[in-house]
Short mmCIF file of C-alpha atoms and ligand atoms in Angstrom, two decimals:
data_model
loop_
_atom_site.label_atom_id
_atom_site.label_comp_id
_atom_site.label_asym_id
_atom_site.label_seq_id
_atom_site.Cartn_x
_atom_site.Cartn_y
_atom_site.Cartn_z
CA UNK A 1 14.38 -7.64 -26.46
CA UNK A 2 12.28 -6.18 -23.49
CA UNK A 3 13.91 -4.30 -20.41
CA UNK A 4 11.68 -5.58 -17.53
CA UNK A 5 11.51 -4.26 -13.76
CA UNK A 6 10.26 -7.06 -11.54
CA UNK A 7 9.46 -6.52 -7.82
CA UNK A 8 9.71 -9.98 -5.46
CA UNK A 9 7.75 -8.94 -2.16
CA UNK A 10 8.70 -10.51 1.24
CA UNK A 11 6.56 -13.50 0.61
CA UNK A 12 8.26 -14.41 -2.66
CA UNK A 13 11.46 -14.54 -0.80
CA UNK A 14 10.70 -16.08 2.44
CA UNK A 15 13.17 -18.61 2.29
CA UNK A 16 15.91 -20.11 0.60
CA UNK A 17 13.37 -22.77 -1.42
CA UNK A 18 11.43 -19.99 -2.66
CA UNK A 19 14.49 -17.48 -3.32
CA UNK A 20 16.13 -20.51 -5.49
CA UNK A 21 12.42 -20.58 -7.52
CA UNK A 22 12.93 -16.96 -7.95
CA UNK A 23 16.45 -16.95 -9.48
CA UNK A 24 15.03 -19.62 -11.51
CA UNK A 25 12.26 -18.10 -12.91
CA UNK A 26 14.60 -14.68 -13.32
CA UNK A 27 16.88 -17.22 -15.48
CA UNK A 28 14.38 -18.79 -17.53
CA UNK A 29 13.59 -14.83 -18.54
CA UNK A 30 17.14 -13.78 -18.61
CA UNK A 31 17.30 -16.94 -21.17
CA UNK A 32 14.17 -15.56 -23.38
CA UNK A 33 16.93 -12.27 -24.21
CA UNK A 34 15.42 -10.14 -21.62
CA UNK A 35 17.25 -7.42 -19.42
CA UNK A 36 16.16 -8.14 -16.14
CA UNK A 37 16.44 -5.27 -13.19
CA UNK A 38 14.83 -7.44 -9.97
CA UNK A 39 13.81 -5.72 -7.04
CA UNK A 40 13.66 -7.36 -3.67
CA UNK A 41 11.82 -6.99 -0.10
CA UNK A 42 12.99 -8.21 2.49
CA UNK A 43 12.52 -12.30 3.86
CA UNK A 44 9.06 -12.71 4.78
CA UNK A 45 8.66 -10.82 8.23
CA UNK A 46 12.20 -9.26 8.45
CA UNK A 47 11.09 -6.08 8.41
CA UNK A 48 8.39 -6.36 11.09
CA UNK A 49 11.15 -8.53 12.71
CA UNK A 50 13.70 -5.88 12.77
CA UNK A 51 11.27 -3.07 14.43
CA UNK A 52 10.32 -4.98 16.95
CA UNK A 53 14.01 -6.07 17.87
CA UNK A 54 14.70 -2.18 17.89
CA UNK A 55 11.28 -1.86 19.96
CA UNK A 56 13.02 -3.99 22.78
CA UNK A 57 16.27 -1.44 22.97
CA UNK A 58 14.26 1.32 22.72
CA UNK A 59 10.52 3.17 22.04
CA UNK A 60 11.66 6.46 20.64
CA UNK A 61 14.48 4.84 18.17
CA UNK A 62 16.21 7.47 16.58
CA UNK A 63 14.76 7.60 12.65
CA UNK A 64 18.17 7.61 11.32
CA UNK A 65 19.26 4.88 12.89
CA UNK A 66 16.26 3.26 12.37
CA UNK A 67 16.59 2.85 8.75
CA UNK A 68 20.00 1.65 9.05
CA UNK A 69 18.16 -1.28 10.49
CA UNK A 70 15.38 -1.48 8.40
CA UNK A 71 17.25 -1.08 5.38
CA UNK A 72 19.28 -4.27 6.38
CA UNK A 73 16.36 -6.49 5.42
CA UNK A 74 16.92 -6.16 1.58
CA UNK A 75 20.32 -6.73 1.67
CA UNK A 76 19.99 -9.93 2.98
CA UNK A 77 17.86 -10.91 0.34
CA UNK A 78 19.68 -9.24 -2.31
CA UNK A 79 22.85 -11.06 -1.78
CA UNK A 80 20.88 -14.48 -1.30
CA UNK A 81 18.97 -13.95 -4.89
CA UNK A 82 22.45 -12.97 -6.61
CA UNK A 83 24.30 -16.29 -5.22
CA UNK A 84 21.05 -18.35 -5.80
CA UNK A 85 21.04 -17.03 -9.92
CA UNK A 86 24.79 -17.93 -9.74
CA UNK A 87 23.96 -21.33 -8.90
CA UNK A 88 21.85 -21.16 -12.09
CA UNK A 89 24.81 -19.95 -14.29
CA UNK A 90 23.25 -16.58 -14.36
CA UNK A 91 25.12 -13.43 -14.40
CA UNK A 92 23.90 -11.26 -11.41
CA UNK A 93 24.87 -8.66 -9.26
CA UNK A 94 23.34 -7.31 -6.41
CA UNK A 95 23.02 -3.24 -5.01
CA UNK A 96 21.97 -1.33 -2.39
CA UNK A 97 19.96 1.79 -2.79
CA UNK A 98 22.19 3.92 -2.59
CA UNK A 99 24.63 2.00 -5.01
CA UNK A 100 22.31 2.81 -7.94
CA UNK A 101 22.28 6.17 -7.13
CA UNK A 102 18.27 6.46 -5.66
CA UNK A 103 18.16 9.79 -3.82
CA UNK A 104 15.99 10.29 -1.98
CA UNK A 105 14.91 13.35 0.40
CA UNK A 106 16.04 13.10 4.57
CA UNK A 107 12.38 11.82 5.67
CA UNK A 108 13.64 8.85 7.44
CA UNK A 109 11.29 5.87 7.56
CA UNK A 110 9.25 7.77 4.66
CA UNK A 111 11.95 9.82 2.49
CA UNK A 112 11.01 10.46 -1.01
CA UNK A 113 12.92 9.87 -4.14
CA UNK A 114 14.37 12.59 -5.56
CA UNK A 115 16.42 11.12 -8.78
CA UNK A 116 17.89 7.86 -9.27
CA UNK A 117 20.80 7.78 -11.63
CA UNK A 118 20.65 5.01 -13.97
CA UNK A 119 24.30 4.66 -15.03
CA UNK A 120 25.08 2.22 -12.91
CA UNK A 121 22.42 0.02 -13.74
CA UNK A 122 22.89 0.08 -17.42
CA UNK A 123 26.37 -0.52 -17.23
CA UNK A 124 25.95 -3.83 -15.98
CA UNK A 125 22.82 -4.56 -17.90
CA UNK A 126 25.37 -4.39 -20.92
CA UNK A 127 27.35 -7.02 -19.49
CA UNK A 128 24.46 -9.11 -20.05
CA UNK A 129 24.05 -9.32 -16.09
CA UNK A 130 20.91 -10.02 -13.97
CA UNK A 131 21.04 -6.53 -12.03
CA UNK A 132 19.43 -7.07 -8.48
CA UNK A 133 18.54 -4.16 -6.43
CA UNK A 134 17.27 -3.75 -2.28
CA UNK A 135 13.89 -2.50 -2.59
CA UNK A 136 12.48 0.33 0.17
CA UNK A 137 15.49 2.07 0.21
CA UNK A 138 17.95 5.37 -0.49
CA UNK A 139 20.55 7.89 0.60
CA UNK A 140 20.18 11.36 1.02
CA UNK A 141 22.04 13.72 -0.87
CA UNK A 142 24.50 13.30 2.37
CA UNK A 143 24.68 9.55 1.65
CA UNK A 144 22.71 8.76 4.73
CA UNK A 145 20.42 5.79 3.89
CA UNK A 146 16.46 6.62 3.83
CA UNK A 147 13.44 4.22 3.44
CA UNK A 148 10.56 4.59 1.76
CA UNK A 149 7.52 3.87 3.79
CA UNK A 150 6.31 0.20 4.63
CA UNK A 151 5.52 -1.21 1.28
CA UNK A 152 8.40 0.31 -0.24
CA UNK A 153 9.93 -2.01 -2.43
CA UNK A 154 7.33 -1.71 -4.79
CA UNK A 155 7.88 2.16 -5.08
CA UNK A 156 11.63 1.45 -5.49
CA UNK A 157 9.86 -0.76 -8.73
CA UNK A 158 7.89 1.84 -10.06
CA UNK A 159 10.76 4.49 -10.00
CA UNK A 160 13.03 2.43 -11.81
CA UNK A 161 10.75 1.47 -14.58
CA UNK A 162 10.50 5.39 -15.16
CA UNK A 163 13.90 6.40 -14.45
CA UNK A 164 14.59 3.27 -17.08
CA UNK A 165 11.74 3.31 -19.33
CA UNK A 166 11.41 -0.09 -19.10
CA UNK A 167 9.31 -1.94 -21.46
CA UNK A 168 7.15 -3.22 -18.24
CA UNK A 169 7.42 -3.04 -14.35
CA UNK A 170 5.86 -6.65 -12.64
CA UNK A 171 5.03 -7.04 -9.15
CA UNK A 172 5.37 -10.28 -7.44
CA UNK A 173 3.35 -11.54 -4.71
CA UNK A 174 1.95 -14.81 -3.19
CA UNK A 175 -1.79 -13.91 -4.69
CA UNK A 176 -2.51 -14.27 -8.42
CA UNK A 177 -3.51 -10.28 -8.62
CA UNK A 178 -6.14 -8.02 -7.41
CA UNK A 179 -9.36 -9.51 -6.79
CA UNK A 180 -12.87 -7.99 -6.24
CA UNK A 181 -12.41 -8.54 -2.47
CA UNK A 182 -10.19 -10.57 -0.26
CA UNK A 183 -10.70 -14.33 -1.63
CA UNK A 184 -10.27 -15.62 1.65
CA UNK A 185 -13.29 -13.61 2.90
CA UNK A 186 -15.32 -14.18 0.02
CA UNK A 187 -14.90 -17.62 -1.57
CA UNK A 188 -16.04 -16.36 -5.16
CA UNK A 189 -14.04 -13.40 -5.61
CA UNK A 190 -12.63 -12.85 -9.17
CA UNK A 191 -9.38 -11.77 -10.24
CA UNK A 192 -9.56 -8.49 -11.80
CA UNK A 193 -8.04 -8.26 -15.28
CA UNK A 194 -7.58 -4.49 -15.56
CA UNK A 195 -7.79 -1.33 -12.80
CA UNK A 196 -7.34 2.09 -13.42
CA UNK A 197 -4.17 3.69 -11.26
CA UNK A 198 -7.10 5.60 -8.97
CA UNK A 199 -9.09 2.39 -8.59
CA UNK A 200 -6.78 0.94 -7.19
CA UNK A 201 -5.16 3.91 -5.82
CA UNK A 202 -8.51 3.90 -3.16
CA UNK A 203 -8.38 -0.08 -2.84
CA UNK A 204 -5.05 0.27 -1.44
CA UNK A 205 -5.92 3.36 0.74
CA UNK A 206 -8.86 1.72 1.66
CA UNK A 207 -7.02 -1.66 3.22
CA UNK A 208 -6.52 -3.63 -0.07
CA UNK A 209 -2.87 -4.12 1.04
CA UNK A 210 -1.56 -5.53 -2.15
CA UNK A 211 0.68 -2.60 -3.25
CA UNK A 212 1.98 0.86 -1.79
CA UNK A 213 -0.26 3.61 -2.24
CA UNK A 214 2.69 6.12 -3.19
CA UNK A 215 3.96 3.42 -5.51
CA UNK A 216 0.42 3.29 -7.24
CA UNK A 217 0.37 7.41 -7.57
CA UNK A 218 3.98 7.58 -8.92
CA UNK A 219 2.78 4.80 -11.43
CA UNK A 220 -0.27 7.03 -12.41
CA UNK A 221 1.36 9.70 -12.58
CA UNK A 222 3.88 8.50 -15.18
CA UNK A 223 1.67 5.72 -16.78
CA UNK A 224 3.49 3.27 -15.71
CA UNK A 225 1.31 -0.13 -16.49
CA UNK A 226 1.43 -2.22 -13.69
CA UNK A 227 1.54 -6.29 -13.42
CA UNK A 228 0.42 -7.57 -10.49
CA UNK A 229 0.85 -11.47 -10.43
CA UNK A 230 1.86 -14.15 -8.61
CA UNK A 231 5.38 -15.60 -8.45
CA UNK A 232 4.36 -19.43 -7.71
CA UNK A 233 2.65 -19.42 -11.00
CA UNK A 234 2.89 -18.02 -15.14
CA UNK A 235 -1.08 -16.85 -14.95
CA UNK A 236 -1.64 -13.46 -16.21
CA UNK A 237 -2.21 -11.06 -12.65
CA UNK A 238 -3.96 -7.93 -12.81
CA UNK A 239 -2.84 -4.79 -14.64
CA UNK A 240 -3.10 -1.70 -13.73
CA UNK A 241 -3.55 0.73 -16.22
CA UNK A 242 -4.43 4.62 -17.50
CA UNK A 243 -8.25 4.36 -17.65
CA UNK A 244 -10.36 3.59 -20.63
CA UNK A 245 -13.54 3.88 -21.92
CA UNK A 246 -14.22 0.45 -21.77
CA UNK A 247 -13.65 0.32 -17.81
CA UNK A 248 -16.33 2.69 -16.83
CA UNK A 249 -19.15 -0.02 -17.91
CA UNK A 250 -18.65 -1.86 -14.63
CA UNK A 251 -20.12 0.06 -11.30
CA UNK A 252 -18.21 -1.10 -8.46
CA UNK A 253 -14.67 -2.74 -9.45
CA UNK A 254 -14.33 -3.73 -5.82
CA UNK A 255 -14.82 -4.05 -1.68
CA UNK A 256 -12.19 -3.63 0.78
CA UNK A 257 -12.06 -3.39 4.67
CA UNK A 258 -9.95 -1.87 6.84
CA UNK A 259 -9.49 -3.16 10.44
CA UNK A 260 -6.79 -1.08 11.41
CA UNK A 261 -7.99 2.14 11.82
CA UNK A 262 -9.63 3.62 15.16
CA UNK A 263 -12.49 6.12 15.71
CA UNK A 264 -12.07 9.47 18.06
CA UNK A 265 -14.74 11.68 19.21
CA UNK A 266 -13.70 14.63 20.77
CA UNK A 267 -17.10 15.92 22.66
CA UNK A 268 -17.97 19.19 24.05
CA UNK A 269 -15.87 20.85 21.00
CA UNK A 270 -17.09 24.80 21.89
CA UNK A 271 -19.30 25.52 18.47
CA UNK A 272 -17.20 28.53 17.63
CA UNK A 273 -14.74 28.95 14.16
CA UNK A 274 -10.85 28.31 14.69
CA UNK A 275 -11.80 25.31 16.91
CA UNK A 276 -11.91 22.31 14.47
CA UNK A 277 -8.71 24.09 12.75
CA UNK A 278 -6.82 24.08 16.33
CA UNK A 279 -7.61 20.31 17.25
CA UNK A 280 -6.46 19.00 13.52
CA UNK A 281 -3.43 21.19 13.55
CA UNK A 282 -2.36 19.89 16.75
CA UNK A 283 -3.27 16.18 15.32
CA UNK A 284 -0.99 17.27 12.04
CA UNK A 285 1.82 18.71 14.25
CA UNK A 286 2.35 15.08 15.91
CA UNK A 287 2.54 13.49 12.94
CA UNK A 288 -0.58 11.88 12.62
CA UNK A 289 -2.70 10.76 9.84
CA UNK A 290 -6.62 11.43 10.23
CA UNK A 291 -8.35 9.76 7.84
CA UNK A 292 -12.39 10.59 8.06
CA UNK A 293 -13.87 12.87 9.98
CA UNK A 294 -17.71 13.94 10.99
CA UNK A 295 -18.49 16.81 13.45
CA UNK A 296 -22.14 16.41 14.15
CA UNK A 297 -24.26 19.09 14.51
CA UNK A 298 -24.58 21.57 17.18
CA UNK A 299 -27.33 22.11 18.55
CA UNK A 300 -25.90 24.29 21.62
CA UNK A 301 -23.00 25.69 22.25
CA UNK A 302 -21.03 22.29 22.07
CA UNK A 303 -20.48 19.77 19.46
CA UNK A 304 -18.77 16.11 18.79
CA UNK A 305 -16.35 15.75 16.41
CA UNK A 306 -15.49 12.27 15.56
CA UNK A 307 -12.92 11.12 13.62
CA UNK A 308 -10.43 8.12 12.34
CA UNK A 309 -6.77 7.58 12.30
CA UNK A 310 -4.30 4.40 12.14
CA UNK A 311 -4.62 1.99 15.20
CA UNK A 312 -0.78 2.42 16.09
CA UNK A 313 -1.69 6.03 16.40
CA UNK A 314 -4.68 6.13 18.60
CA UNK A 315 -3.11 6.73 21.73
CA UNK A 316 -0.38 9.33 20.36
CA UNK A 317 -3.47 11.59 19.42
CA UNK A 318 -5.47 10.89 22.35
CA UNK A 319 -2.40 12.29 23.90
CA UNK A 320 -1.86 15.40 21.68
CA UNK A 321 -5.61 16.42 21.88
CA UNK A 322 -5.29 15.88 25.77
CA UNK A 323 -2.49 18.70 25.80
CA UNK A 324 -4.95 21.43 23.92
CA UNK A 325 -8.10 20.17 25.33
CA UNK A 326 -7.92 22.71 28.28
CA UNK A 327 -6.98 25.77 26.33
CA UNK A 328 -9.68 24.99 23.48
CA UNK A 329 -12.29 23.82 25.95
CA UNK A 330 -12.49 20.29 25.25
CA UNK A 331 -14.78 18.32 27.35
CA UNK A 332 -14.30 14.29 26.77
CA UNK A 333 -11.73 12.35 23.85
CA UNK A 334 -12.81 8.72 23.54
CA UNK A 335 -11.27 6.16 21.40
CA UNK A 336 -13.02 2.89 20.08
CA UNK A 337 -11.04 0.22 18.77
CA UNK A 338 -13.70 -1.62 17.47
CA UNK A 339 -14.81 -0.47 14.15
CA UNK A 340 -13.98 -1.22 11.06
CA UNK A 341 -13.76 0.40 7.59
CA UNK A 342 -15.50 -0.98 4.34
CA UNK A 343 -15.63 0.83 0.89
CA UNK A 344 -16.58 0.20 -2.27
CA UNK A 345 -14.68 1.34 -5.19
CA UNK A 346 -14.97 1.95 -8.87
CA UNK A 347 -14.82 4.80 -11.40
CA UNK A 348 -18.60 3.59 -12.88
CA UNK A 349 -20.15 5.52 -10.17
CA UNK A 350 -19.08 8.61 -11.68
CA UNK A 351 -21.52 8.23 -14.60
CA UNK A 352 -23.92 6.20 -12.47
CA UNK A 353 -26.59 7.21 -9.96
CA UNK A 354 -27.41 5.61 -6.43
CA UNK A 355 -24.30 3.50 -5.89
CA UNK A 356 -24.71 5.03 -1.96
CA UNK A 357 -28.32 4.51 -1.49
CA UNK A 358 -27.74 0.38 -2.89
CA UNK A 359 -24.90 0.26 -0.05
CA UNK A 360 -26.73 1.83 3.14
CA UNK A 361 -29.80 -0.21 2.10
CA UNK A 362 -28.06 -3.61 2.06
CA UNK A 363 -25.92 -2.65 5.11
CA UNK A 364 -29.28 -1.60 6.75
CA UNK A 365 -31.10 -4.65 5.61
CA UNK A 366 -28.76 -6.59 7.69
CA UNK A 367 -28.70 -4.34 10.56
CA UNK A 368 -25.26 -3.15 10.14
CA UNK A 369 -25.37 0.09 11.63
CA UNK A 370 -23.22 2.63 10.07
CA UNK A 371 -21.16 5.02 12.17
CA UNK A 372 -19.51 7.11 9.83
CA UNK A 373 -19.56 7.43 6.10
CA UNK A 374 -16.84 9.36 3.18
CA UNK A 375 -17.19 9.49 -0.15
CA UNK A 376 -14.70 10.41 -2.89
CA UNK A 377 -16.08 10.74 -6.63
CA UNK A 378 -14.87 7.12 -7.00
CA UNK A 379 -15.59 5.51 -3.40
CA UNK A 380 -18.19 5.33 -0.74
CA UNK A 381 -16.43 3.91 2.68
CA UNK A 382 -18.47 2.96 5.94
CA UNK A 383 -17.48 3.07 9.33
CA UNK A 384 -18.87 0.08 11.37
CA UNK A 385 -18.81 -2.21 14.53
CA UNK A 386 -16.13 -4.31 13.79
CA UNK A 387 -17.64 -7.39 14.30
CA UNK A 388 -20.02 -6.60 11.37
CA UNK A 389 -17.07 -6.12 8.85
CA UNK A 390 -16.71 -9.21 7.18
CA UNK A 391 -20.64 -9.67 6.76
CA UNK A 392 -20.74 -6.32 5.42
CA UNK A 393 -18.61 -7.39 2.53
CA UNK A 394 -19.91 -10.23 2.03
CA UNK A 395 -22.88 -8.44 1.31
CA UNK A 396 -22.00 -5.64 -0.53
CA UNK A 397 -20.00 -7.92 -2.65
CA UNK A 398 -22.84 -9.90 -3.50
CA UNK A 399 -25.53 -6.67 -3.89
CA UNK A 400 -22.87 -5.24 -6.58
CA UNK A 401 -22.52 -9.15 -8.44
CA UNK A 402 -18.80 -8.78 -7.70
CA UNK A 403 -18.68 -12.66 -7.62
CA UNK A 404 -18.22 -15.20 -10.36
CA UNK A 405 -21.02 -16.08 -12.46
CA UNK A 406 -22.54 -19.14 -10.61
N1 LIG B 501 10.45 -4.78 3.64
C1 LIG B 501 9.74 -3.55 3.63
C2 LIG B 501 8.44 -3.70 4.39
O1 LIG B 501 8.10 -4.77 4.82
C3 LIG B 501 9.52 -3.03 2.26
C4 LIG B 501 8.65 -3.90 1.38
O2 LIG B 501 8.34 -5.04 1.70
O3 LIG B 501 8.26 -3.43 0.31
O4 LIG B 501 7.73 -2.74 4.54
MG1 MG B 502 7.39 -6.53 3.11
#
């Protein structure tokens, strides 16, 4: 019989009702012959719950002690899904991180697994037990505990279907898999039956937020196949999966949005080399994450440089830039709020032509003016007024007949 990893995210676990249809439907494959390792996020919001109870002490928490608290969330629901499979006569036992022996690097809030030690685990798999495990979570070599990143559980998923080579690795959540777009945008998106790791790898970096981007590299990196499905119903998901011949046929394999990133423009950047270097290391240096960037072109001595990064982090690197601006020369940093970030996605437009053109033309069509634009080999992504987001993928979704055959 199989070994399988299952991951139950937040909204699988919300409340006692739907942690007693978990343990149930963990029995019912327990009761096939399986060997079950389930890993759990914390109750619906917890998480989000916890940092902002930690946000009223405090606005500089101290990391470490910050994942003490985050790392709380999990256990809760650990404990809850062990007692709830006992109530189903179901041998289970529930662990924390660092009980199963998943080190991870000191990175607090975003540590990295090192090793995880699977003794533990297949000790009590032997015993024919249900073997429960708190996602998003570690200790450091020191036994301090880590976290993973937001999103974590599902890493803690991947890395135990390596570390275990288990026969599959499912990920539960309260949508039925990956779809060509957000369904409740676009009324006839379809469920995707199979994406390749760095598909999906660029939905999920591009604001599909169905699974953790680190979790979906790991995953590639180890060919780890992926089940994405829903845990309110038996429907095949969406696998994710090594890429195949087969999957290159269709051009665009989906549209996502991202509302949650900002745009920057430093102007009056002096037009001289080492300057561009000295704003983005001071941008690196605070921690923060810059996702596109355009520096237009000078025609004097000065130039704009515009440029995204995460919402949350707007002000922190309006602030850093503020504290070089003098030295470098800086004339103005502006931040707008208001934009948005669509993409399109799929490995087809490696082998096909004018995937870029077909996007600016719709978008332009419509007058959607586009502020920025990025391209990888696999995605095209627009910058534009916020309020034109959803229309744009409605209509990019359409142009590319992501929808269901009418
Ligand atoms: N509970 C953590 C979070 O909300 C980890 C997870 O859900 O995967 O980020
Ligand atoms: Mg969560």
């Amino acid at each position: 019989m199989s070994l399988i990893v299952q991951k139950y995210g937040g909204s699988s676990v919300a409340n006692p009702d739907r942690i007693k249809r978990v343990a149930e439907r963990v029995a019912g494959y327990k009761k096939k012959g399986h060997s079950l390792v389930v890993v759990v996020s914390a109750l619906g919001d917890t998480t989000d719950d916890l940092l902002d109870l930690s946000g009223q002490i405090t606005t500089s928490p101290s990391r470490r002690e910050l994942d003490m608290l985050l790392s709380t969330g999990e256990q809760i629901s650990m404990s809850l899904l062990a007692m709830a499979l006992h109530e189903n006569k179901c041998d289970a036992i529930s662990f924390t991180g660092g009980q199963v022996g998943i080190v991870t690097d000191s990175s607090y809030t975003r540590a990295r697994i090192l090793d995880i030690s699977t003794g533990r685990i297949r000790e009590e798999l032997k015993k024919k037990r249900v073997v429960i495990v708190a996602g998003f979570q570690g200790v450091n070599p020191r036994q301090e505990i880590t976290t993973l990143g937001r999103g974590g559980s599902d890493l803690t998923a991947v890395a135990l279907a390596k570390a275990l080579k288990a026969d599959a690795c499912e990920i539960y959540t309260d949508v039925e898999g990956i779809f060509t777009t957000d369904p409740r945008l676009v009324k006839d998106a379809q469920k995707i039956k199979k994406i390749s790791y760095e598909e999906m790898l660029e939905l999920a970096s591009s604001g599909a937020q169905v699974m953790q981007s680190r979790s979906i590299e790991v995953a590639g990196k180890y060919d780890i196949p992926i089940h994405v499905r829903s845990s309110f119903s038996y429907k095949e998901g969406t696998w994710i999966v090594k890429e195949d011949r087969s999957m290159e046929d269709v051009l665009i394999r989906g549209v996502s949005m991202n509302k949650n990133e900002a745009k920057l423009t430093v102007s009056g950047v002096p037009n001289r080399p080492g300057v561009a270097a000295a704003i983005f290391k001071s941008l690196a240096d605070s921690g923060i994450n810059v996702d596109m960037i355009i520096q237009n072109i000078g025609k004097m001595a000065a130039t704009d440089i515009s440029f995204t990064v995460p919402k949350t982090e707007a002000s922190h690197a309006v602030n850093s830039l503020k504290k070089i601006s003098k030295k470098i020369g800086l004339k103005e940093i502006t931040q707008d709020l208001n934009v948005a970030k669509v993409s399109v996605v799929g490995i087809g437009m490696r082998s096909h032509a004018g995937v870029a053109a077909a996007m600016f033309e719709v978008l332009g069509q419509n007058k959607i003016n586009i502020e920025m634009i990025s391209t990888s080999e696999i995605k095209i992504s627009c910058v534009v007024k916020k309020t034109d987001a959803e229309k744009a993928v409605k209509l990019l979704h359409d142009k590319f007949e992501l929808g269901k055959k009418k």
